[in-house]
Short mmCIF file of C-alpha atoms in Angstrom, two decimals:
data_model
loop_
_atom_site.label_atom_id
_atom_site.label_comp_id
_atom_site.label_asym_id
_atom_site.label_seq_id
_atom_site.Cartn_x
_atom_site.Cartn_y
_atom_site.Cartn_z
CA MET V 16 13.39 -22.05 -30.56
CA LYS V 17 15.99 -20.64 -28.18
CA SER V 18 16.28 -17.20 -27.75
CA GLY V 19 19.39 -15.39 -26.75
CA LEU V 20 17.46 -12.97 -25.04
CA LYS V 21 16.35 -13.63 -21.41
CA ARG V 22 12.44 -12.34 -20.96
CA SER V 23 12.25 -9.66 -18.26
CA ASN V 24 10.48 -10.48 -15.17
CA ALA V 25 10.13 -6.33 -14.69
CA PRO V 26 6.69 -6.31 -16.04
CA ILE V 27 5.16 -8.80 -13.72
CA PHE V 28 6.63 -6.39 -10.78
CA TRP V 29 5.90 -3.36 -12.46
CA SER V 30 2.20 -4.40 -12.68
CA LEU V 31 1.65 -5.47 -9.28
CA PHE V 32 3.11 -1.93 -8.17
CA GLY V 33 1.08 -0.33 -10.43
CA ALA V 34 -2.48 -2.43 -9.24
CA GLY V 35 -1.36 -1.81 -5.93
CA GLY V 36 -0.52 1.68 -5.97
CA MET V 37 -3.77 2.47 -7.65
CA PHE V 38 -5.69 0.30 -5.16
CA SER V 39 -4.30 1.89 -2.29
CA ALA V 40 -4.80 5.49 -3.36
CA LEU V 41 -8.53 4.65 -3.89
CA PHE V 42 -9.15 2.42 -1.11
CA GLY V 43 -6.16 3.20 1.56
CA PRO V 44 -7.08 6.19 3.09
CA VAL V 45 -10.94 5.09 3.68
CA LEU V 46 -9.67 1.81 4.99
CA VAL V 47 -7.29 3.12 7.62
CA PHE V 48 -10.26 5.09 8.73
CA ILE V 49 -12.69 2.49 8.94
CA THR V 50 -10.28 -0.45 10.52
CA GLY V 51 -8.20 2.06 12.56
CA ILE V 52 -9.99 4.88 13.57
CA ALA V 53 -14.24 4.67 13.14
CA VAL V 54 -14.54 1.12 14.47
CA PRO V 55 -12.00 1.49 17.59
CA LEU V 56 -13.68 4.52 18.43
CA SER V 57 -17.07 3.75 17.53
CA LEU V 58 -17.58 6.60 15.51
CA MET V 59 -20.21 6.74 12.35
CA LEU V 60 -20.33 3.17 11.77
CA PRO V 61 -22.89 0.75 13.47
CA SER V 62 -21.65 -0.86 16.79
CA GLY V 63 -20.06 -4.52 16.07
CA THR V 64 -19.15 -3.41 12.34
CA MET V 65 -15.95 -5.65 12.91
CA SER V 66 -17.32 -8.25 15.40
CA TYR V 67 -16.08 -12.08 15.08
CA PRO V 68 -19.26 -13.51 13.35
CA LYS V 69 -19.54 -10.36 10.57
CA MET V 70 -15.84 -10.40 10.03
CA LEU V 71 -15.96 -14.32 9.96
CA ALA V 72 -19.00 -14.21 6.99
CA PHE V 73 -17.14 -11.46 5.26
CA ALA V 74 -13.53 -13.56 5.30
CA GLN V 75 -15.77 -16.90 4.42
CA ASN V 76 -17.58 -14.71 1.44
CA PHE V 77 -15.81 -15.61 -1.93
CA ILE V 78 -16.05 -11.50 -2.74
CA GLY V 79 -14.71 -10.92 1.07
CA LYS V 80 -12.07 -13.38 0.72
CA GLY V 81 -10.66 -11.94 -2.77
CA PHE V 82 -10.95 -8.10 -1.24
CA ILE V 83 -8.84 -8.97 2.06
CA LEU V 84 -6.25 -11.00 -0.41
CA ALA V 85 -6.09 -7.74 -2.86
CA VAL V 86 -5.94 -5.46 0.15
CA ILE V 87 -2.96 -7.08 1.96
CA SER V 88 -1.01 -8.48 -1.11
CA LEU V 89 -1.23 -5.55 -3.38
CA PHE V 90 -0.58 -3.18 -0.97
CA LEU V 91 2.54 -5.12 0.13
CA TRP V 92 3.59 -5.98 -3.81
CA PHE V 93 3.28 -2.18 -4.19
CA ALA V 94 5.50 -0.88 -1.16
CA ALA V 95 8.07 -3.78 -1.88
CA HIS V 96 8.71 -2.39 -5.23
CA ARG V 97 8.64 1.45 -4.18
CA ILE V 98 10.71 0.63 -1.23
CA PHE V 99 13.15 -1.70 -3.20
CA HIS V 100 13.93 0.92 -5.75
CA SER V 101 14.35 3.80 -3.26
CA LEU V 102 17.12 2.05 -1.53
CA HIS V 103 19.11 3.43 -4.07
CA GLU V 104 18.34 7.03 -3.31
CA ILE V 105 19.64 6.58 0.30
CA GLY V 106 22.83 5.07 -0.60
CA ILE V 107 22.09 1.59 -0.41
CA HIS V 108 23.32 -0.34 -3.31
CA ALA V 109 20.35 -2.68 -3.50
CA GLY V 110 21.08 -6.40 -4.48
CA LEU V 111 19.51 -9.94 -4.29
CA GLY V 112 19.47 -9.69 -0.14
CA ALA V 113 17.54 -6.56 -0.56
CA LYS V 114 15.45 -7.76 -3.47
CA LEU V 115 14.70 -10.83 -1.46
CA ILE V 116 13.77 -8.90 1.71
CA CYS V 117 11.33 -6.68 -0.10
CA TYR V 118 9.55 -9.10 -2.36
CA GLY V 119 10.13 -11.93 -0.48
CA SER V 120 8.34 -10.47 2.38
CA ALA V 121 5.26 -9.40 0.03
CA PHE V 122 5.30 -13.15 -1.29
CA VAL V 123 5.28 -14.64 2.27
CA ALA V 124 2.51 -12.10 3.21
CA THR V 125 0.58 -12.98 0.14
CA VAL V 126 0.83 -16.63 0.82
CA VAL V 127 0.01 -16.59 4.53
CA SER V 128 -3.22 -14.75 3.54
CA ALA V 129 -4.34 -17.04 0.98
CA VAL V 130 -3.70 -19.94 3.39
CA VAL V 131 -5.33 -18.27 6.39
CA LEU V 132 -8.44 -17.43 3.84
CA LEU V 133 -8.61 -20.77 2.44
CA ARG V 134 -8.61 -22.47 5.88
CA LEU V 135 -11.37 -20.26 6.98
CA GLY V 136 -13.69 -22.01 4.56
CA PHE V 137 -16.33 -21.14 2.10
CA MET T 27 44.62 -2.88 -7.12
CA SER T 28 45.83 0.91 -7.64
CA LYS T 29 46.91 2.61 -4.73
CA ARG T 30 45.01 5.60 -5.44
CA ARG T 31 42.18 6.78 -3.63
CA PRO T 32 40.63 9.33 -5.81
CA TYR T 33 38.01 11.88 -4.21
CA VAL T 34 34.57 10.60 -4.37
CA ARG T 35 32.16 13.36 -3.72
CA SER T 36 29.87 12.13 -0.72
CA MET T 37 26.05 11.41 -1.82
CA ASP T 38 24.88 11.88 1.72
CA GLY T 39 21.60 13.78 2.04
CA TRP T 40 21.67 14.83 -1.52
CA TRP T 41 17.90 15.24 -1.89
CA LYS T 42 17.99 17.81 1.09
CA LYS T 43 19.36 20.09 -1.26
CA ASN T 44 16.26 20.70 -3.86
CA PRO T 45 12.69 21.15 -2.46
CA PHE T 46 11.89 18.86 -5.53
CA TYR T 47 13.55 15.98 -4.34
CA VAL T 48 12.48 16.50 -0.87
CA GLU T 49 8.98 16.20 -2.14
CA TYR T 50 10.14 13.02 -3.89
CA MET T 51 11.39 11.24 -1.08
CA ILE T 52 8.57 12.09 1.37
CA HIS T 53 5.99 10.72 -1.47
CA GLU T 54 8.37 7.72 -2.15
CA SER T 55 8.38 7.06 1.48
CA THR T 56 4.61 6.99 2.11
CA ALA T 57 5.26 3.12 0.84
CA LEU T 58 6.37 2.48 4.46
CA PHE T 59 3.14 3.55 5.78
CA VAL T 60 1.29 1.54 3.29
CA ALA T 61 3.37 -1.60 4.17
CA ALA T 62 2.63 -1.01 7.71
CA TYR T 63 -0.99 -0.72 7.77
CA ALA T 64 -0.90 -4.00 5.23
CA PHE T 65 1.05 -5.86 8.05
CA THR T 66 -1.47 -4.62 10.50
CA LEU T 67 -4.01 -5.95 8.63
CA LEU T 68 -2.22 -9.21 7.95
CA VAL T 69 -1.77 -9.46 11.68
CA GLY T 70 -5.84 -9.27 12.08
CA LEU T 71 -6.44 -11.99 9.43
CA VAL T 72 -3.90 -14.47 11.18
CA ARG T 73 -5.83 -13.69 14.50
CA LEU T 74 -9.21 -14.09 12.88
CA GLY T 75 -8.24 -17.84 11.51
CA GLN T 76 -7.26 -18.34 15.20
CA GLY T 77 -10.72 -17.69 16.64
CA GLU T 78 -12.92 -15.62 18.46
CA ALA T 79 -10.79 -14.93 21.30
CA ALA T 80 -7.85 -13.98 19.15
CA TRP T 81 -9.79 -11.92 17.16
CA ASN T 82 -11.34 -9.68 19.87
CA GLY T 83 -7.86 -9.49 21.20
CA TRP T 84 -7.02 -7.82 18.14
CA LEU T 85 -9.97 -5.47 18.20
CA GLU T 86 -8.96 -4.41 21.85
CA ALA T 87 -5.23 -3.56 20.48
CA MET T 88 -6.29 -1.48 17.85
CA LYS T 89 -8.38 0.51 20.33
CA SER T 90 -4.83 1.37 22.23
CA PRO T 91 -3.86 4.94 22.25
CA LEU T 92 -0.66 4.08 20.44
CA SER T 93 -2.57 2.09 17.75
CA LEU T 94 -4.92 4.99 17.07
CA ILE T 95 -2.03 7.53 16.78
CA PHE T 96 -0.19 5.20 14.19
CA HIS T 97 -3.60 4.93 12.23
CA VAL T 98 -3.80 8.95 12.10
CA VAL T 99 -0.11 8.88 10.97
CA PHE T 100 -1.22 5.91 8.38
CA LEU T 101 -4.41 7.99 7.20
CA LEU T 102 -2.37 11.32 6.77
CA ALA T 103 0.48 9.46 4.95
CA ILE T 104 -1.65 7.21 2.68
CA MET T 105 -3.84 10.13 1.94
CA TYR T 106 -0.62 11.87 0.71
CA HIS T 107 0.29 8.78 -1.30
CA THR T 108 -3.24 9.16 -2.89
CA TYR T 109 -2.74 12.91 -3.96
CA THR T 110 1.07 12.16 -5.15
CA TRP T 111 -0.29 9.05 -7.12
CA PHE T 112 -2.77 11.04 -9.19
CA LYS T 113 -0.46 14.06 -9.51
CA ILE T 114 2.41 11.84 -11.02
CA MET T 115 -0.25 10.14 -13.35
CA PRO T 116 -0.30 12.42 -16.34
CA ILE T 117 3.31 11.45 -16.46
CA THR T 118 3.25 7.85 -15.63
CA LEU T 119 0.22 7.27 -18.10
CA PRO T 120 0.66 6.95 -22.01
CA PRO T 121 -1.18 10.13 -23.72
CA ILE T 122 -4.72 9.87 -23.79
CA ILE T 123 -6.23 11.75 -26.96
CA VAL T 124 -9.87 12.38 -26.56
CA GLY T 125 -12.02 14.13 -29.28
CA GLY T 126 -8.41 14.66 -31.31
CA LYS T 127 -7.00 16.63 -28.18
CA LYS T 128 -4.64 15.53 -25.53
CA VAL T 129 -6.63 15.29 -22.18
CA SER T 130 -4.83 18.04 -19.78
CA PRO T 131 -2.51 16.94 -16.75
CA GLY T 132 -5.17 18.80 -14.38
CA ALA T 133 -8.04 16.79 -15.84
CA ILE T 134 -6.11 13.21 -15.50
CA THR T 135 -5.34 14.54 -11.49
CA GLY T 136 -8.55 15.95 -11.19
CA SER T 137 -10.60 12.79 -12.11
CA GLY T 138 -8.10 10.39 -10.17
CA LEU T 139 -8.48 12.47 -6.94
CA LEU T 140 -12.48 12.43 -7.57
CA ALA T 141 -12.58 8.53 -8.22
CA ALA T 142 -10.96 8.43 -4.95
CA VAL T 143 -13.37 10.57 -3.11
CA VAL T 144 -16.08 8.70 -4.73
CA ALA T 145 -14.30 5.11 -3.80
CA SER T 146 -14.39 6.16 -0.25
CA VAL T 147 -17.91 7.29 0.00
CA PHE T 148 -18.89 4.25 -1.61
CA MET T 149 -16.88 1.71 0.66
CA LEU T 150 -18.21 3.84 3.66
CA GLY T 151 -21.47 3.38 2.34
CA LEU T 152 -20.85 -0.17 1.74
CA VAL T 153 -19.44 -1.09 5.13
CA TRP T 154 -22.21 0.71 6.69
CA ARG T 155 -25.07 -1.36 4.50
CA ILE T 156 -23.37 -4.48 5.38
CA ALA T 157 -22.78 -4.11 8.82
CA GLN T 158 -26.57 -3.00 9.46
#
């Protein structure tokens, strides 16, 4: 049966936004602290926490892969959705171009992450 | 085409006139910092895929003063995102009924913030364990 109504794709993007918003709210600050402050300054955590062998092993682990992909892609899907919907607020009447830039960069980042993670092997 | 050019009130800086909207614009803009951090990690992942020398180069870059300053800014902005995310949650969630009573906005925000603290401590502990 053909319906005259086109199914909206909004719930998909809204779900990614919600998941990414929640994930970044719960883990964003501590991840920034670990990767951007504690490890570079050798604070708190054991030395070599993010050494090549350890990070490689993490990225080759099934759970590690999932976590890395979730962080990068969900953070970006969340940000893309929020930035896209805020453009109107600053007087940019967002069209297809803005949509492609916002969601497109999240999509490309997701694909790139997945490819790198797959190529690193298991 | 009509030659009339009716007056259209400018909307430039509309949000600056009301503290509520100023806060709204600040919390919406935290998404820029979340995106910047995610792209930093994406570069790290790509470098990891290129081998040990590339990865060590990324680690070294993360030690630069500029990177450290950026990450302090990311930390503050994303902590503010955490705070506002849970502050708005009583409005974004459907009403939750427990024992015949609607859960208060304060309880929802409070449990969200508590969850974020627990998640942070858990993550630090987990990374510590794995890195040992």
